[in-house]
Amino acid sequence: MLVLGGDITGKMMVPLVRSSDGTYSSHFNGSDIKISTAQSKDEFIKNVKFNGFYPVEMSEEEYLKALNDKRYRDSVFENVMLDSVKSWVKLAEDRLQASKIQVYISSGNDDLLSMDGVLREAETEHVHFVEKQIAFIEDKYELLSWGDANKTPWNTPREFTEEELYEGLKNISGRLQSPSTSIFNVHVPPIGIGLDVCADLDETLKPIIHGGEIQMKSAGSTSVKTIMEEVQPMLGLHGHIHESPAIAKLGRTVCINPGSEYSQGVLRGALVTIEKEKLKHYILTKG
């Protein structure tokens, strides 16, 4: 099976502005770009997508409106994001229809709430949206998925207090039939075990620097740590803190955060083997 554990959508759209003479202009990775051929346009679009962003073709009038009208800009972004999600599901089903592989997708705190409905409607034989659900894997293992996070400086769509997080996780984990062999696909990692180390920010969202060094902190969740200590699942699959890939133990639970380098075109993951209701192998991957 394949688990996609949240923050699966891009963070930015890249306008590709169509001029009256048929050429295109854009700004990407710090450079102004002029495009005059269909081939170079296709290459640019491919490069933007490879970096995890959304290329959006616009007229000059649409571009100016997007610059000055936040509601319009947000609407364009949401529409292109949702269209992309639908195309991913179709691609996955096309590639997997002859296999036995199942894909389980959950949300992350950065993902817009509107994504959930689209993924539910787009579910296929091989692709399943399991946010805030317990899915049975091979009728043997229970996959508990939860994409909400504790409070962040970024005011993302799915943030809650630690008390609210604990209450939600307590309720859903109480439905587990076999907690000791369950898998917690919980987007935010437990605090303080090495999966949540990131830069500490000041009130302007800039890294705090002392003595020439960026100050680091643990940004995981106290409620996730508490509930996992109480339930002691077999495995914890986490994300959220992209710059903190690690594997750590919390009691008997193996917790994994593969990290993320999507903006560099690098796919990070973890390969886990489970046999006879026990973890046999686990390793971080990138490529």
PDB file of C-alpha atoms in Angstrom:
ATOM      1  CA  MET A   1       0.000   0.000   0.000  1.00  0.00           C
ATOM      2  CA  LEU A   2       0.981   3.637  -0.408  1.00  0.00           C
ATOM      3  CA  VAL A   3       0.143   6.303   2.189  1.00  0.00           C
ATOM      4  CA  LEU A   4       0.138   9.994   1.192  1.00  0.00           C
ATOM      5  CA  GLY A   5      -0.004  11.744   4.535  1.00  0.00           C
ATOM      6  CA  GLY A   6      -1.078  15.316   3.994  1.00  0.00           C
ATOM      7  CA  ASP A   7       0.228  18.613   2.604  1.00  0.00           C
ATOM      8  CA  ILE A   8      -0.228  17.024  -0.799  1.00  0.00           C
ATOM      9  CA  THR A   9      -1.117  20.239  -2.626  1.00  0.00           C
ATOM     10  CA  GLY A  10       1.147  23.014  -3.889  1.00  0.00           C
ATOM     11  CA  LYS A  11       1.695  26.272  -2.040  1.00  0.00           C
ATOM     12  CA  MET A  12       1.919  28.688  -4.962  1.00  0.00           C
ATOM     13  CA  MET A  13       0.707  29.383  -8.482  1.00  0.00           C
ATOM     14  CA  VAL A  14       3.026  30.806 -11.137  1.00  0.00           C
ATOM     15  CA  PRO A  15       1.285  33.126 -13.649  1.00  0.00           C
ATOM     16  CA  LEU A  16       2.169  32.648 -17.296  1.00  0.00           C
ATOM     17  CA  VAL A  17       1.017  35.938 -18.805  1.00  0.00           C
ATOM     18  CA  ARG A  18      -0.077  35.944 -22.441  1.00  0.00           C
ATOM     19  CA  SER A  19       0.786  39.130 -24.359  1.00  0.00           C
ATOM     20  CA  SER A  20      -1.046  40.534 -27.377  1.00  0.00           C
ATOM     21  CA  ASP A  21       1.849  39.487 -29.662  1.00  0.00           C
ATOM     22  CA  GLY A  22       1.421  35.830 -28.670  1.00  0.00           C
ATOM     23  CA  THR A  23       4.461  35.600 -26.412  1.00  0.00           C
ATOM     24  CA  TYR A  24       4.370  34.788 -22.702  1.00  0.00           C
ATOM     25  CA  SER A  25       6.142  36.206 -19.693  1.00  0.00           C
ATOM     26  CA  SER A  26       6.583  34.970 -16.149  1.00  0.00           C
ATOM     27  CA  HIS A  27       8.739  35.251 -13.055  1.00  0.00           C
ATOM     28  CA  PHE A  28      10.053  32.044 -11.518  1.00  0.00           C
ATOM     29  CA  ASN A  29      12.916  31.115  -9.196  1.00  0.00           C
ATOM     30  CA  GLY A  30      14.086  34.720  -9.052  1.00  0.00           C
ATOM     31  CA  SER A  31      14.243  35.240 -12.817  1.00  0.00           C
ATOM     32  CA  ASP A  32      12.096  37.100 -15.341  1.00  0.00           C
ATOM     33  CA  ILE A  33      11.268  34.736 -18.190  1.00  0.00           C
ATOM     34  CA  LYS A  34      10.167  35.466 -21.767  1.00  0.00           C
ATOM     35  CA  ILE A  35       8.635  32.624 -23.783  1.00  0.00           C
ATOM     36  CA  SER A  36       8.117  32.779 -27.540  1.00  0.00           C
ATOM     37  CA  THR A  37       7.766  29.161 -28.716  1.00  0.00           C
ATOM     38  CA  ALA A  38       5.367  26.338 -27.919  1.00  0.00           C
ATOM     39  CA  GLN A  39       8.277  24.095 -26.990  1.00  0.00           C
ATOM     40  CA  SER A  40       9.748  26.541 -24.482  1.00  0.00           C
ATOM     41  CA  LYS A  41       6.262  27.091 -23.037  1.00  0.00           C
ATOM     42  CA  ASP A  42       5.799  23.352 -22.517  1.00  0.00           C
ATOM     43  CA  GLU A  43       9.250  23.092 -20.920  1.00  0.00           C
ATOM     44  CA  PHE A  44       8.475  25.976 -18.559  1.00  0.00           C
ATOM     45  CA  ILE A  45       5.156  24.442 -17.490  1.00  0.00           C
ATOM     46  CA  LYS A  46       6.856  21.100 -16.886  1.00  0.00           C
ATOM     47  CA  ASN A  47       9.575  22.767 -14.786  1.00  0.00           C
ATOM     48  CA  VAL A  48       7.051  24.647 -12.627  1.00  0.00           C
ATOM     49  CA  LYS A  49       5.077  21.471 -11.971  1.00  0.00           C
ATOM     50  CA  PHE A  50       8.273  19.549 -11.205  1.00  0.00           C
ATOM     51  CA  ASN A  51       8.981  22.059  -8.440  1.00  0.00           C
ATOM     52  CA  GLY A  52       5.569  21.479  -6.867  1.00  0.00           C
ATOM     53  CA  PHE A  53       3.806  24.651  -8.043  1.00  0.00           C
ATOM     54  CA  TYR A  54       0.891  25.419 -10.355  1.00  0.00           C
ATOM     55  CA  PRO A  55       1.488  27.176 -13.697  1.00  0.00           C
ATOM     56  CA  VAL A  56      -1.543  29.277 -14.637  1.00  0.00           C
ATOM     57  CA  GLU A  57      -1.967  30.796 -18.083  1.00  0.00           C
ATOM     58  CA  MET A  58      -3.506  34.294 -17.876  1.00  0.00           C
ATOM     59  CA  SER A  59      -4.221  37.265 -20.069  1.00  0.00           C
ATOM     60  CA  GLU A  60      -2.670  40.583 -19.071  1.00  0.00           C
ATOM     61  CA  GLU A  61      -6.062  41.716 -17.748  1.00  0.00           C
ATOM     62  CA  GLU A  62      -6.498  38.558 -15.664  1.00  0.00           C
ATOM     63  CA  TYR A  63      -2.996  38.951 -14.273  1.00  0.00           C
ATOM     64  CA  LEU A  64      -3.655  42.531 -13.151  1.00  0.00           C
ATOM     65  CA  LYS A  65      -6.918  41.442 -11.549  1.00  0.00           C
ATOM     66  CA  ALA A  66      -5.132  38.637  -9.702  1.00  0.00           C
ATOM     67  CA  LEU A  67      -2.552  41.116  -8.409  1.00  0.00           C
ATOM     68  CA  ASN A  68      -5.152  43.521  -7.054  1.00  0.00           C
ATOM     69  CA  ASP A  69      -8.093  41.319  -6.067  1.00  0.00           C
ATOM     70  CA  LYS A  70      -7.297  38.804  -3.314  1.00  0.00           C
ATOM     71  CA  ARG A  71     -10.658  37.051  -3.592  1.00  0.00           C
ATOM     72  CA  TYR A  72     -10.174  36.506  -7.317  1.00  0.00           C
ATOM     73  CA  ARG A  73      -6.561  35.412  -6.796  1.00  0.00           C
ATOM     74  CA  ASP A  74      -7.563  32.888  -4.131  1.00  0.00           C
ATOM     75  CA  SER A  75     -10.348  31.564  -6.364  1.00  0.00           C
ATOM     76  CA  VAL A  76      -7.972  31.008  -9.290  1.00  0.00           C
ATOM     77  CA  PHE A  77      -5.499  29.227  -7.017  1.00  0.00           C
ATOM     78  CA  GLU A  78      -8.181  27.005  -5.492  1.00  0.00           C
ATOM     79  CA  ASN A  79      -9.582  26.027  -8.884  1.00  0.00           C
ATOM     80  CA  VAL A  80      -6.212  25.076 -10.358  1.00  0.00           C
ATOM     81  CA  MET A  81      -5.308  23.181  -7.176  1.00  0.00           C
ATOM     82  CA  LEU A  82      -8.539  21.162  -7.225  1.00  0.00           C
ATOM     83  CA  ASP A  83      -8.164  20.406 -10.941  1.00  0.00           C
ATOM     84  CA  SER A  84      -4.654  19.158 -10.226  1.00  0.00           C
ATOM     85  CA  VAL A  85      -5.880  16.888  -7.421  1.00  0.00           C
ATOM     86  CA  LYS A  86      -8.478  15.348  -9.734  1.00  0.00           C
ATOM     87  CA  SER A  87      -5.840  14.708 -12.390  1.00  0.00           C
ATOM     88  CA  TRP A  88      -3.531  13.053  -9.824  1.00  0.00           C
ATOM     89  CA  VAL A  89      -6.255  10.639  -8.761  1.00  0.00           C
ATOM     90  CA  LYS A  90      -7.017   9.761 -12.380  1.00  0.00           C
ATOM     91  CA  LEU A  91      -3.308   9.247 -13.090  1.00  0.00           C
ATOM     92  CA  ALA A  92      -2.913   7.012 -10.033  1.00  0.00           C
ATOM     93  CA  GLU A  93      -5.915   4.879 -10.990  1.00  0.00           C
ATOM     94  CA  ASP A  94      -4.697   4.568 -14.587  1.00  0.00           C
ATOM     95  CA  ARG A  95      -1.276   3.397 -13.391  1.00  0.00           C
ATOM     96  CA  LEU A  96      -2.550   1.054 -10.668  1.00  0.00           C
ATOM     97  CA  GLN A  97      -5.647  -0.507 -12.220  1.00  0.00           C
ATOM     98  CA  ALA A  98      -3.775  -3.693 -13.144  1.00  0.00           C
ATOM     99  CA  SER A  99      -2.142  -3.994  -9.713  1.00  0.00           C
ATOM    100  CA  LYS A 100      -3.158  -4.816  -6.152  1.00  0.00           C
ATOM    101  CA  ILE A 101      -1.641  -1.599  -4.773  1.00  0.00           C
ATOM    102  CA  GLN A 102      -3.979   0.607  -2.742  1.00  0.00           C
ATOM    103  CA  VAL A 103      -3.354   4.329  -2.132  1.00  0.00           C
ATOM    104  CA  TYR A 104      -4.581   6.000   1.064  1.00  0.00           C
ATOM    105  CA  ILE A 105      -4.655   9.813   1.068  1.00  0.00           C
ATOM    106  CA  SER A 106      -5.175  12.082   4.066  1.00  0.00           C
ATOM    107  CA  SER A 107      -5.064  15.843   4.551  1.00  0.00           C
ATOM    108  CA  GLY A 108      -2.425  18.119   6.046  1.00  0.00           C
ATOM    109  CA  ASN A 109      -2.784  21.467   7.764  1.00  0.00           C
ATOM    110  CA  ASP A 110      -1.750  23.352   4.595  1.00  0.00           C
ATOM    111  CA  ASP A 111      -4.377  21.689   2.396  1.00  0.00           C
ATOM    112  CA  LEU A 112      -7.537  23.702   1.697  1.00  0.00           C
ATOM    113  CA  LEU A 113     -10.731  22.265   3.177  1.00  0.00           C
ATOM    114  CA  SER A 114     -12.335  22.132  -0.267  1.00  0.00           C
ATOM    115  CA  MET A 115      -9.831  19.437  -1.242  1.00  0.00           C
ATOM    116  CA  ASP A 116     -11.612  16.885   0.953  1.00  0.00           C
ATOM    117  CA  GLY A 117     -14.867  16.894  -0.979  1.00  0.00           C
ATOM    118  CA  VAL A 118     -13.061  16.610  -4.304  1.00  0.00           C
ATOM    119  CA  LEU A 119     -11.030  13.630  -3.092  1.00  0.00           C
ATOM    120  CA  ARG A 120     -14.113  11.904  -1.717  1.00  0.00           C
ATOM    121  CA  GLU A 121     -15.907  12.291  -5.044  1.00  0.00           C
ATOM    122  CA  ALA A 122     -12.809  11.203  -6.980  1.00  0.00           C
ATOM    123  CA  GLU A 123     -12.201   7.981  -5.029  1.00  0.00           C
ATOM    124  CA  THR A 124     -11.568   4.928  -7.187  1.00  0.00           C
ATOM    125  CA  GLU A 125     -10.987   1.219  -6.764  1.00  0.00           C
ATOM    126  CA  HIS A 126      -7.355   1.863  -5.843  1.00  0.00           C
ATOM    127  CA  VAL A 127      -7.351   5.422  -4.440  1.00  0.00           C
ATOM    128  CA  HIS A 128      -9.043   6.142  -1.108  1.00  0.00           C
ATOM    129  CA  PHE A 129      -9.483   9.358   0.880  1.00  0.00           C
ATOM    130  CA  VAL A 130      -9.289   8.408   4.558  1.00  0.00           C
ATOM    131  CA  GLU A 131      -9.068  11.700   6.480  1.00  0.00           C
ATOM    132  CA  LYS A 132     -10.434  11.314  10.041  1.00  0.00           C
ATOM    133  CA  GLN A 133     -11.212   7.669   9.372  1.00  0.00           C
ATOM    134  CA  ILE A 134      -9.931   4.256  10.411  1.00  0.00           C
ATOM    135  CA  ALA A 135      -9.225   2.209   7.297  1.00  0.00           C
ATOM    136  CA  PHE A 136      -8.618  -1.529   7.424  1.00  0.00           C
ATOM    137  CA  ILE A 137      -5.504  -2.649   5.559  1.00  0.00           C
ATOM    138  CA  GLU A 138      -5.730  -6.215   4.250  1.00  0.00           C
ATOM    139  CA  ASP A 139      -8.452  -6.779   6.875  1.00  0.00           C
ATOM    140  CA  LYS A 140      -5.654  -6.901   9.432  1.00  0.00           C
ATOM    141  CA  TYR A 141      -4.152  -3.495  10.259  1.00  0.00           C
ATOM    142  CA  GLU A 142      -6.033  -0.339  11.211  1.00  0.00           C
ATOM    143  CA  LEU A 143      -4.830   2.918   9.630  1.00  0.00           C
ATOM    144  CA  LEU A 144      -5.933   5.947  11.677  1.00  0.00           C
ATOM    145  CA  SER A 145      -5.572   9.177   9.674  1.00  0.00           C
ATOM    146  CA  TRP A 146      -5.667  12.727  11.066  1.00  0.00           C
ATOM    147  CA  GLY A 147      -4.466  15.804   9.174  1.00  0.00           C
ATOM    148  CA  ASP A 148      -5.162  18.651  11.609  1.00  0.00           C
ATOM    149  CA  ALA A 149      -2.231  20.333  13.355  1.00  0.00           C
ATOM    150  CA  ASN A 150      -1.521  22.387  16.433  1.00  0.00           C
ATOM    151  CA  LYS A 151      -1.198  26.164  16.075  1.00  0.00           C
ATOM    152  CA  THR A 152       1.504  27.486  13.721  1.00  0.00           C
ATOM    153  CA  PRO A 153       2.729  31.013  12.848  1.00  0.00           C
ATOM    154  CA  TRP A 154       1.260  30.602   9.356  1.00  0.00           C
ATOM    155  CA  ASN A 155      -2.479  30.531  10.112  1.00  0.00           C
ATOM    156  CA  THR A 156      -3.081  27.485   7.908  1.00  0.00           C
ATOM    157  CA  PRO A 157      -6.550  26.036   7.171  1.00  0.00           C
ATOM    158  CA  ARG A 158      -6.464  23.137   9.667  1.00  0.00           C
ATOM    159  CA  GLU A 159      -5.079  24.390  12.977  1.00  0.00           C
ATOM    160  CA  PHE A 160      -6.514  23.726  16.427  1.00  0.00           C
ATOM    161  CA  THR A 161      -5.568  24.076  20.066  1.00  0.00           C
ATOM    162  CA  GLU A 162      -3.794  21.175  21.721  1.00  0.00           C
ATOM    163  CA  GLU A 163      -6.927  20.508  23.757  1.00  0.00           C
ATOM    164  CA  GLU A 164      -9.061  20.254  20.610  1.00  0.00           C
ATOM    165  CA  LEU A 165      -6.514  17.999  18.925  1.00  0.00           C
ATOM    166  CA  TYR A 166      -6.371  15.684  21.915  1.00  0.00           C
ATOM    167  CA  GLU A 167     -10.154  15.421  22.103  1.00  0.00           C
ATOM    168  CA  GLY A 168     -10.434  14.516  18.419  1.00  0.00           C
ATOM    169  CA  LEU A 169      -7.632  11.965  18.561  1.00  0.00           C
ATOM    170  CA  LYS A 170      -8.961  10.480  21.794  1.00  0.00           C
ATOM    171  CA  ASN A 171     -12.384   9.964  20.231  1.00  0.00           C
ATOM    172  CA  ILE A 172     -11.167   8.335  17.030  1.00  0.00           C
ATOM    173  CA  SER A 173      -8.503   6.172  18.712  1.00  0.00           C
ATOM    174  CA  GLY A 174     -11.188   4.855  21.048  1.00  0.00           C
ATOM    175  CA  ARG A 175     -12.707   3.097  18.022  1.00  0.00           C
ATOM    176  CA  LEU A 176      -9.592   1.012  17.340  1.00  0.00           C
ATOM    177  CA  GLN A 177     -10.146  -2.722  17.638  1.00  0.00           C
ATOM    178  CA  SER A 178      -6.457  -3.581  18.029  1.00  0.00           C
ATOM    179  CA  PRO A 179      -4.488  -0.494  19.156  1.00  0.00           C
ATOM    180  CA  SER A 180      -1.179  -2.368  19.488  1.00  0.00           C
ATOM    181  CA  THR A 181      -1.103  -3.226  15.763  1.00  0.00           C
ATOM    182  CA  SER A 182      -2.568   0.058  14.527  1.00  0.00           C
ATOM    183  CA  ILE A 183      -0.841   2.633  12.325  1.00  0.00           C
ATOM    184  CA  PHE A 184      -1.189   6.306  13.245  1.00  0.00           C
ATOM    185  CA  ASN A 185      -1.102   8.342  10.030  1.00  0.00           C
ATOM    186  CA  VAL A 186      -1.106  11.627  11.961  1.00  0.00           C
ATOM    187  CA  HIS A 187       0.254  14.608  10.034  1.00  0.00           C
ATOM    188  CA  VAL A 188       1.817  16.524  12.923  1.00  0.00           C
ATOM    189  CA  PRO A 189       4.564  14.610  14.780  1.00  0.00           C
ATOM    190  CA  PRO A 190       4.753  14.171  18.544  1.00  0.00           C
ATOM    191  CA  ILE A 191       6.743  16.954  20.145  1.00  0.00           C
ATOM    192  CA  GLY A 192      10.326  16.580  21.229  1.00  0.00           C
ATOM    193  CA  ILE A 193      11.459  13.225  19.825  1.00  0.00           C
ATOM    194  CA  GLY A 194      13.447  14.576  16.856  1.00  0.00           C
ATOM    195  CA  LEU A 195      10.804  14.630  14.111  1.00  0.00           C
ATOM    196  CA  ASP A 196       9.783  18.257  14.617  1.00  0.00           C
ATOM    197  CA  VAL A 197      12.939  20.404  14.656  1.00  0.00           C
ATOM    198  CA  CYS A 198      12.623  23.701  12.770  1.00  0.00           C
ATOM    199  CA  ALA A 199      13.769  27.315  12.913  1.00  0.00           C
ATOM    200  CA  ASP A 200      12.364  29.467  15.701  1.00  0.00           C
ATOM    201  CA  LEU A 201      10.692  32.573  14.248  1.00  0.00           C
ATOM    202  CA  ASP A 202      10.169  36.086  15.551  1.00  0.00           C
ATOM    203  CA  GLU A 203       6.930  38.069  15.284  1.00  0.00           C
ATOM    204  CA  THR A 204       7.787  39.031  11.671  1.00  0.00           C
ATOM    205  CA  LEU A 205       8.182  35.336  10.753  1.00  0.00           C
ATOM    206  CA  LYS A 206      11.934  35.678  10.296  1.00  0.00           C
ATOM    207  CA  PRO A 207      14.349  33.142  11.840  1.00  0.00           C
ATOM    208  CA  ILE A 208      15.787  34.150  15.212  1.00  0.00           C
ATOM    209  CA  ILE A 209      19.581  34.318  15.025  1.00  0.00           C
ATOM    210  CA  HIS A 210      21.896  34.358  18.042  1.00  0.00           C
ATOM    211  CA  GLY A 211      25.663  34.312  17.712  1.00  0.00           C
ATOM    212  CA  GLY A 212      25.378  33.896  13.968  1.00  0.00           C
ATOM    213  CA  GLU A 213      23.333  30.708  14.300  1.00  0.00           C
ATOM    214  CA  ILE A 214      19.654  30.126  13.574  1.00  0.00           C
ATOM    215  CA  GLN A 215      17.828  29.130  16.741  1.00  0.00           C
ATOM    216  CA  MET A 216      15.909  25.876  16.486  1.00  0.00           C
ATOM    217  CA  LYS A 217      12.882  24.577  18.357  1.00  0.00           C
ATOM    218  CA  SER A 218      10.517  21.615  18.537  1.00  0.00           C
ATOM    219  CA  ALA A 219       7.213  22.418  16.818  1.00  0.00           C
ATOM    220  CA  GLY A 220       5.398  19.107  17.196  1.00  0.00           C
ATOM    221  CA  SER A 221       2.250  18.478  19.185  1.00  0.00           C
ATOM    222  CA  THR A 222       1.982  17.740  22.893  1.00  0.00           C
ATOM    223  CA  SER A 223      -1.458  16.195  22.371  1.00  0.00           C
ATOM    224  CA  VAL A 224      -0.202  13.845  19.645  1.00  0.00           C
ATOM    225  CA  LYS A 225       2.622  12.749  21.929  1.00  0.00           C
ATOM    226  CA  THR A 226       0.214  12.171  24.819  1.00  0.00           C
ATOM    227  CA  ILE A 227      -2.310  10.155  22.806  1.00  0.00           C
ATOM    228  CA  MET A 228       0.426   8.028  21.229  1.00  0.00           C
ATOM    229  CA  GLU A 229       1.922   7.320  24.651  1.00  0.00           C
ATOM    230  CA  GLU A 230      -1.524   6.242  25.813  1.00  0.00           C
ATOM    231  CA  VAL A 231      -2.417   4.081  22.806  1.00  0.00           C
ATOM    232  CA  GLN A 232       1.094   2.841  21.857  1.00  0.00           C
ATOM    233  CA  PRO A 233       0.344   2.022  18.202  1.00  0.00           C
ATOM    234  CA  MET A 234       2.736  -0.118  16.203  1.00  0.00           C
ATOM    235  CA  LEU A 235       3.747   2.696  13.843  1.00  0.00           C
ATOM    236  CA  GLY A 236       3.464   6.473  13.558  1.00  0.00           C
ATOM    237  CA  LEU A 237       3.613   8.117  10.114  1.00  0.00           C
ATOM    238  CA  HIS A 238       4.113  11.878  10.279  1.00  0.00           C
ATOM    239  CA  GLY A 239       5.056  14.942   8.217  1.00  0.00           C
ATOM    240  CA  HIS A 240       4.352  18.648   8.809  1.00  0.00           C
ATOM    241  CA  ILE A 241       7.938  19.698   9.607  1.00  0.00           C
ATOM    242  CA  HIS A 242       9.522  19.329   6.186  1.00  0.00           C
ATOM    243  CA  GLU A 243      13.090  20.013   7.313  1.00  0.00           C
ATOM    244  CA  SER A 244      13.159  17.342  10.041  1.00  0.00           C
ATOM    245  CA  PRO A 245      13.372  13.871   8.457  1.00  0.00           C
ATOM    246  CA  ALA A 246      13.980  11.260  11.150  1.00  0.00           C
ATOM    247  CA  ILE A 247      13.001   7.951  12.693  1.00  0.00           C
ATOM    248  CA  ALA A 248      12.513   7.767  16.469  1.00  0.00           C
ATOM    249  CA  LYS A 249      10.886   5.609  19.133  1.00  0.00           C
ATOM    250  CA  LEU A 250       8.105   6.769  21.449  1.00  0.00           C
ATOM    251  CA  GLY A 251       7.716   3.933  23.904  1.00  0.00           C
ATOM    252  CA  ARG A 252       7.132   0.873  21.721  1.00  0.00           C
ATOM    253  CA  THR A 253       5.994   2.971  18.737  1.00  0.00           C
ATOM    254  CA  VAL A 254       8.299   3.597  15.773  1.00  0.00           C
ATOM    255  CA  CYS A 255       7.640   7.150  14.529  1.00  0.00           C
ATOM    256  CA  ILE A 256       8.720   8.265  11.053  1.00  0.00           C
ATOM    257  CA  ASN A 257       8.888  11.672   9.377  1.00  0.00           C
ATOM    258  CA  PRO A 258      10.366  11.350   5.860  1.00  0.00           C
ATOM    259  CA  GLY A 259      10.621  15.143   5.494  1.00  0.00           C
ATOM    260  CA  SER A 260       9.980  17.005   2.257  1.00  0.00           C
ATOM    261  CA  GLU A 261      12.095  18.674  -0.437  1.00  0.00           C
ATOM    262  CA  TYR A 262       9.359  19.105  -3.045  1.00  0.00           C
ATOM    263  CA  SER A 263      10.567  22.555  -4.090  1.00  0.00           C
ATOM    264  CA  GLN A 264      13.923  21.022  -5.064  1.00  0.00           C
ATOM    265  CA  GLY A 265      12.211  18.339  -7.114  1.00  0.00           C
ATOM    266  CA  VAL A 266      13.135  15.647  -4.572  1.00  0.00           C
ATOM    267  CA  LEU A 267      10.584  13.046  -3.465  1.00  0.00           C
ATOM    268  CA  ARG A 268      11.104  11.871   0.109  1.00  0.00           C
ATOM    269  CA  GLY A 269       9.369   8.880   1.615  1.00  0.00           C
ATOM    270  CA  ALA A 270       9.712   5.883   3.891  1.00  0.00           C
ATOM    271  CA  LEU A 271       9.684   2.204   2.991  1.00  0.00           C
ATOM    272  CA  VAL A 272       8.130   0.082   5.739  1.00  0.00           C
ATOM    273  CA  THR A 273       7.713  -3.700   5.842  1.00  0.00           C
ATOM    274  CA  ILE A 274       5.196  -5.279   8.219  1.00  0.00           C
ATOM    275  CA  GLU A 275       5.010  -9.038   8.703  1.00  0.00           C
ATOM    276  CA  LYS A 276       2.937 -11.051  11.155  1.00  0.00           C
ATOM    277  CA  GLU A 277       1.702  -7.900  12.912  1.00  0.00           C
ATOM    278  CA  LYS A 278       5.243  -6.663  13.580  1.00  0.00           C
ATOM    279  CA  LEU A 279       7.533  -4.098  11.963  1.00  0.00           C
ATOM    280  CA  LYS A 280      10.252  -5.947  10.079  1.00  0.00           C
ATOM    281  CA  HIS A 281      12.115  -3.171   8.228  1.00  0.00           C
ATOM    282  CA  TYR A 282      11.849   0.615   7.893  1.00  0.00           C
ATOM    283  CA  ILE A 283      14.063   3.075   6.046  1.00  0.00           C
ATOM    284  CA  LEU A 284      13.875   6.652   4.734  1.00  0.00           C
ATOM    285  CA  THR A 285      14.030   7.099   0.963  1.00  0.00           C
ATOM    286  CA  LYS A 286      14.644  10.000  -1.419  1.00  0.00           C
ATOM    287  CA  GLY A 287      14.975  10.374  -5.137  1.00  0.00           C
TER     288      GLY A 287
END
